[in-house]
Tab-separated table of C-alpha atoms in Angstrom:
chain	number	residue	atom	x	y	z
A	1	GLY	CA	-0.159	-0.233	0.198
A	2	ASN	CA	1.089	3.884	0.075
A	3	SER	CA	3.125	5.045	2.456
A	4	VAL	CA	5.986	7.605	3.764
A	5	THR	CA	8.593	7.529	5.193
A	6	GLN	CA	10.212	10.535	7.297
A	7	MET	CA	13.902	10.614	9.235
A	8	GLU	CA	13.431	9.794	12.618
A	9	GLY	CA	13.957	12.964	14.924
A	10	PRO	CA	14.769	14.826	16.717
A	11	VAL	CA	16.698	17.022	14.862
A	12	THR	CA	18.683	19.948	16.791
A	13	LEU	CA	20.348	22.210	15.221
A	14	SER	CA	21.962	25.735	15.924
A	15	GLU	CA	20.589	28.920	14.205
A	16	GLU	CA	21.671	29.395	10.727
A	17	ALA	CA	22.491	25.713	10.096
A	18	PHE	CA	21.533	24.148	7.099
A	19	LEU	CA	18.500	21.532	7.341
A	20	THR	CA	17.486	18.938	5.315
A	21	ILE	CA	14.842	16.278	6.566
A	22	ASN	CA	14.633	13.243	4.398
A	23	CYS	CA	11.285	11.738	2.927
A	24	THR	CA	10.788	8.841	0.707
A	25	TYR	CA	7.355	7.454	-0.400
A	26	THR	CA	5.550	4.556	-1.622
A	27	ALA	CA	2.744	4.913	-4.124
A	28	THR	CA	0.889	3.365	-6.887
A	29	GLY	CA	0.179	6.257	-9.772
A	30	TYR	CA	1.655	9.332	-9.429
A	31	PRO	CA	0.893	10.764	-5.878
A	32	SER	CA	1.021	14.677	-4.738
A	33	LEU	CA	3.571	15.403	-2.250
A	34	PHE	CA	3.145	17.720	0.916
A	35	TRP	CA	5.338	19.080	3.737
A	36	TYR	CA	3.218	20.245	6.748
A	37	VAL	CA	4.213	22.016	9.680
A	38	GLN	CA	2.778	21.757	13.353
A	39	TYR	CA	4.097	23.904	16.078
A	40	PRO	CA	3.277	23.420	19.331
A	41	GLY	CA	-0.182	23.363	20.760
A	42	GLU	CA	-1.584	24.085	16.627
A	43	GLY	CA	-3.068	22.020	13.962
A	44	LEU	CA	-1.034	21.187	10.553
A	45	GLN	CA	-0.138	23.916	8.559
A	46	LEU	CA	0.596	23.307	4.577
A	47	LEU	CA	4.011	24.347	4.199
A	48	LEU	CA	4.707	23.742	0.694
A	49	LYS	CA	3.544	21.197	-2.127
A	50	ALA	CA	4.168	19.423	-5.427
A	51	THR	CA	2.099	17.712	-7.752
A	52	LYS	CA	3.842	16.398	-10.341
A	53	ALA	CA	7.491	14.979	-10.947
A	54	ASP	CA	10.113	17.680	-10.737
A	55	ASP	CA	8.514	20.322	-9.574
A	56	LYS	CA	9.828	22.383	-6.621
A	57	GLY	CA	7.832	23.782	-3.665
A	58	SER	CA	8.845	26.142	-2.141
A	59	ASN	CA	7.623	28.580	1.153
A	60	LYS	CA	9.859	30.586	3.564
A	61	GLY	CA	12.875	29.698	2.540
A	62	PHE	CA	11.999	26.102	2.731
A	63	GLU	CA	12.000	23.756	-0.488
A	64	ALA	CA	11.663	20.308	-1.714
A	65	THR	CA	11.705	18.800	-5.041
A	66	TYR	CA	9.498	15.995	-6.141
A	67	ARG	CA	12.045	13.295	-7.438
A	68	LYS	CA	10.263	10.230	-9.121
A	69	GLU	CA	13.237	8.291	-9.827
A	70	THR	CA	14.272	8.128	-5.862
A	71	THR	CA	10.865	8.327	-4.753
A	72	SER	CA	11.569	11.273	-2.574
A	73	PHE	CA	10.495	14.400	-1.513
A	74	HIS	CA	13.205	16.178	0.995
A	75	LEU	CA	12.740	19.107	2.773
A	76	GLU	CA	15.571	21.860	3.073
A	77	LYS	CA	16.239	25.222	4.149
A	78	GLY	CA	19.348	26.929	3.857
A	79	SER	CA	19.407	28.655	7.467
A	80	VAL	CA	17.131	28.093	10.331
A	81	GLN	CA	15.827	30.437	12.757
A	82	VAL	CA	14.712	29.500	16.397
A	83	SER	CA	11.052	30.143	15.214
A	84	ASP	CA	11.217	27.260	12.727
A	85	SER	CA	11.403	24.758	15.501
A	86	ALA	CA	8.268	22.435	15.030
A	87	VAL	CA	7.247	18.981	13.810
A	88	TYR	CA	7.296	18.599	10.047
A	89	PHE	CA	5.188	16.175	8.134
A	90	CYS	CA	5.497	14.866	4.786
A	91	ALA	CA	2.445	13.811	3.249
A	92	LEU	CA	1.065	12.003	-0.024
A	93	SER	CA	-2.293	11.879	-1.827
A	94	THR	CA	-3.200	9.874	-4.941
A	95	SER	CA	-5.724	10.149	-7.338
A	96	GLY	CA	-8.812	8.362	-6.701
A	97	THR	CA	-8.460	8.599	-3.086
A	98	TYR	CA	-9.261	11.315	-0.898
A	99	LYS	CA	-7.073	10.845	2.066
A	100	TYR	CA	-3.497	12.101	2.924
A	101	ILE	CA	-0.851	9.930	3.918
A	102	PHE	CA	1.389	10.998	6.473
A	103	GLY	CA	4.702	10.345	8.106
A	104	THR	CA	5.303	9.772	11.344
A	105	GLY	CA	6.840	13.578	11.747
A	106	THR	CA	10.328	14.798	12.592
A	107	ARG	CA	10.466	17.281	15.437
A	108	LEU	CA	12.744	19.837	14.640
A	109	LYS	CA	14.785	22.175	17.316
A	110	VAL	CA	16.679	25.178	16.587
A	111	LEU	CA	18.933	26.227	19.364
A	112	ALA	CA	20.288	30.173	19.478
B	1	ASP	CA	-11.652	35.259	6.560
B	2	ALA	CA	-11.800	32.171	9.186
B	3	GLY	CA	-10.272	28.806	8.839
B	4	VAL	CA	-11.482	25.404	9.925
B	5	THR	CA	-13.009	25.809	13.452
B	6	GLN	CA	-13.246	22.940	15.932
B	7	SER	CA	-14.714	22.599	19.375
B	8	PRO	CA	-14.596	21.459	22.040
B	9	THR	CA	-10.259	22.259	22.453
B	10	HIS	CA	-9.960	19.679	24.758
B	11	LEU	CA	-12.632	16.879	26.345
B	12	ILE	CA	-12.278	14.113	29.090
B	13	LYS	CA	-14.088	10.665	28.977
B	14	THR	CA	-14.484	7.822	30.570
B	15	ARG	CA	-13.987	4.707	29.105
B	16	GLY	CA	-17.138	3.198	27.449
B	17	GLN	CA	-18.385	6.872	27.129
B	18	GLN	CA	-19.751	8.587	23.640
B	19	VAL	CA	-17.992	11.572	22.260
B	20	THR	CA	-19.076	14.252	19.614
B	21	LEU	CA	-16.883	16.754	18.018
B	22	ARG	CA	-17.215	19.755	15.887
B	23	CYS	CA	-16.048	21.085	12.905
B	24	SER	CA	-16.810	24.206	10.459
B	25	PRO	CA	-14.769	24.223	7.694
B	26	LYS	CA	-13.196	26.933	6.234
B	27	SER	CA	-15.187	29.450	3.747
B	28	GLY	CA	-15.626	27.974	0.646
B	29	HIS	CA	-14.995	24.579	1.344
B	30	ASP	CA	-17.716	21.765	0.887
B	31	THR	CA	-15.231	18.724	2.056
B	32	VAL	CA	-14.416	17.704	5.378
B	33	SER	CA	-11.753	15.028	6.232
B	34	TRP	CA	-11.349	13.700	10.081
B	35	TYR	CA	-7.884	12.491	11.063
B	36	GLN	CA	-6.816	10.741	14.371
B	37	GLN	CA	-3.236	11.840	15.751
B	38	ALA	CA	-1.931	9.824	18.437
B	39	LEU	CA	0.822	10.934	20.527
B	40	GLY	CA	4.248	11.449	18.649
B	41	GLN	CA	2.740	9.866	15.513
B	42	GLY	CA	1.509	11.212	12.136
B	43	PRO	CA	-2.527	11.831	11.673
B	44	GLN	CA	-4.446	9.019	10.144
B	45	PHE	CA	-7.413	9.382	8.109
B	46	ILE	CA	-10.951	8.119	9.699
B	47	PHE	CA	-13.290	9.344	6.769
B	48	GLN	CA	-14.413	12.277	4.286
B	49	TYR	CA	-17.504	13.776	4.164
B	50	TYR	CA	-18.675	15.625	0.764
B	51	GLU	CA	-22.251	16.480	-0.171
B	52	GLU	CA	-23.411	14.832	3.437
B	53	GLU	CA	-22.048	11.460	2.379
B	54	GLU	CA	-19.329	9.585	3.493
B	55	ARG	CA	-16.951	9.179	0.470
B	56	GLN	CA	-14.170	7.296	1.796
B	57	ARG	CA	-13.276	5.620	4.937
B	58	GLY	CA	-9.848	4.821	6.605
B	59	ASN	CA	-8.851	1.312	9.096
B	60	PHE	CA	-11.391	2.862	11.636
B	61	PRO	CA	-14.238	0.437	13.495
B	62	ASP	CA	-17.785	1.157	13.105
B	63	ARG	CA	-17.466	3.000	16.750
B	64	PHE	CA	-16.308	5.937	14.467
B	65	SER	CA	-19.053	7.581	12.651
B	66	GLY	CA	-19.521	10.880	11.597
B	67	HIS	CA	-22.079	13.143	10.104
B	68	GLN	CA	-21.853	16.300	7.542
B	69	PHE	CA	-24.817	19.133	7.316
B	70	PRO	CA	-26.079	20.986	4.655
B	71	ASN	CA	-23.998	24.115	5.705
B	72	TYR	CA	-20.939	21.864	5.151
B	73	SER	CA	-20.170	21.627	9.265
B	74	SER	CA	-19.871	18.135	10.366
B	75	GLU	CA	-19.854	16.180	13.452
B	76	LEU	CA	-17.044	12.939	14.681
B	77	ASN	CA	-18.889	10.679	17.199
B	78	VAL	CA	-16.952	7.845	18.725
B	79	ASN	CA	-19.138	5.314	20.611
B	80	ALA	CA	-17.690	3.074	23.307
B	81	LEU	CA	-14.448	4.969	24.323
B	82	LEU	CA	-11.327	2.812	24.830
B	83	LEU	CA	-8.256	4.169	26.424
B	84	GLY	CA	-6.653	3.765	22.786
B	85	ASP	CA	-8.847	6.812	21.488
B	86	SER	CA	-6.869	9.229	23.477
B	87	ALA	CA	-6.009	11.524	20.932
B	88	LEU	CA	-5.626	14.749	18.762
B	89	TYR	CA	-8.615	14.721	16.402
B	90	LEU	CA	-8.075	17.027	13.545
B	91	CYS	CA	-10.662	18.226	10.967
B	92	ALA	CA	-9.362	19.468	7.567
B	93	SER	CA	-11.575	21.075	5.127
B	94	SER	CA	-10.901	21.528	1.211
B	95	ALA	CA	-12.829	22.367	-1.929
B	96	GLY	CA	-14.444	19.724	-3.997
B	97	GLY	CA	-12.241	16.753	-2.431
B	98	TYR	CA	-9.586	16.255	-4.940
B	99	SER	CA	-6.808	14.572	-3.653
B	100	TYR	CA	-4.173	17.231	-4.935
B	101	ASN	CA	-6.313	20.297	-3.467
B	102	GLU	CA	-4.803	21.242	-0.073
B	103	GLN	CA	-6.565	20.402	2.732
B	104	PHE	CA	-6.659	22.947	5.581
B	105	PHE	CA	-6.353	21.665	9.794
B	106	GLY	CA	-8.203	23.152	12.620
B	107	PRO	CA	-6.551	23.204	15.409
B	108	GLY	CA	-7.531	19.692	16.504
B	109	THR	CA	-9.763	18.532	20.011
B	110	ARG	CA	-7.697	16.737	22.325
B	111	LEU	CA	-9.663	14.030	23.564
B	112	THR	CA	-8.507	12.029	26.786
B	113	VAL	CA	-10.120	9.007	27.893
B	114	LEU	CA	-9.837	7.990	31.376
């Protein structure tokens, strides 16, 4: 079945460090891919998305490229801030279904 | 423009009881999905409602049921509560229910079953 695998957390970085959070997926057909962020005590907010192979989603300095050949959608940011501390979820959806399938989440902690 | 709203924010119940959670979708959205997020886990899809019908269901028992009203708001009902039902319940709304459309999430209802 369809699934999403994220790297284990927590990830602890110093401010202005480079961030990579790995996400790989298994899916039939051509999924749409998403990164959501969850701040403490809040619901999920869409960070970025890509709907077809080679698309690059970007928002607030975060980027992720839909790589069909490696079935990956890794999240990157060149310089993290303390305010980026949150839990990040990779998710997919496939045509013909209406649900999102989420990874287990990766907690990011950025130290000043 | 109000986003997705959920009520109540927190709820404490005991085993065997029944609970109803409520969700109002974002303005302009007609589709509501419900997810269960256990502590330290990603959200798990419960079901989706569109045009007042359950359109798709995840791997949850029949104790979980729902309803969508003509104004697109929705309720999630859970009967015969178990300790394992303790979780954050998230409502998400979207337009038309296409899988590639962004789902907007509410802040969730934290359910604790004692």
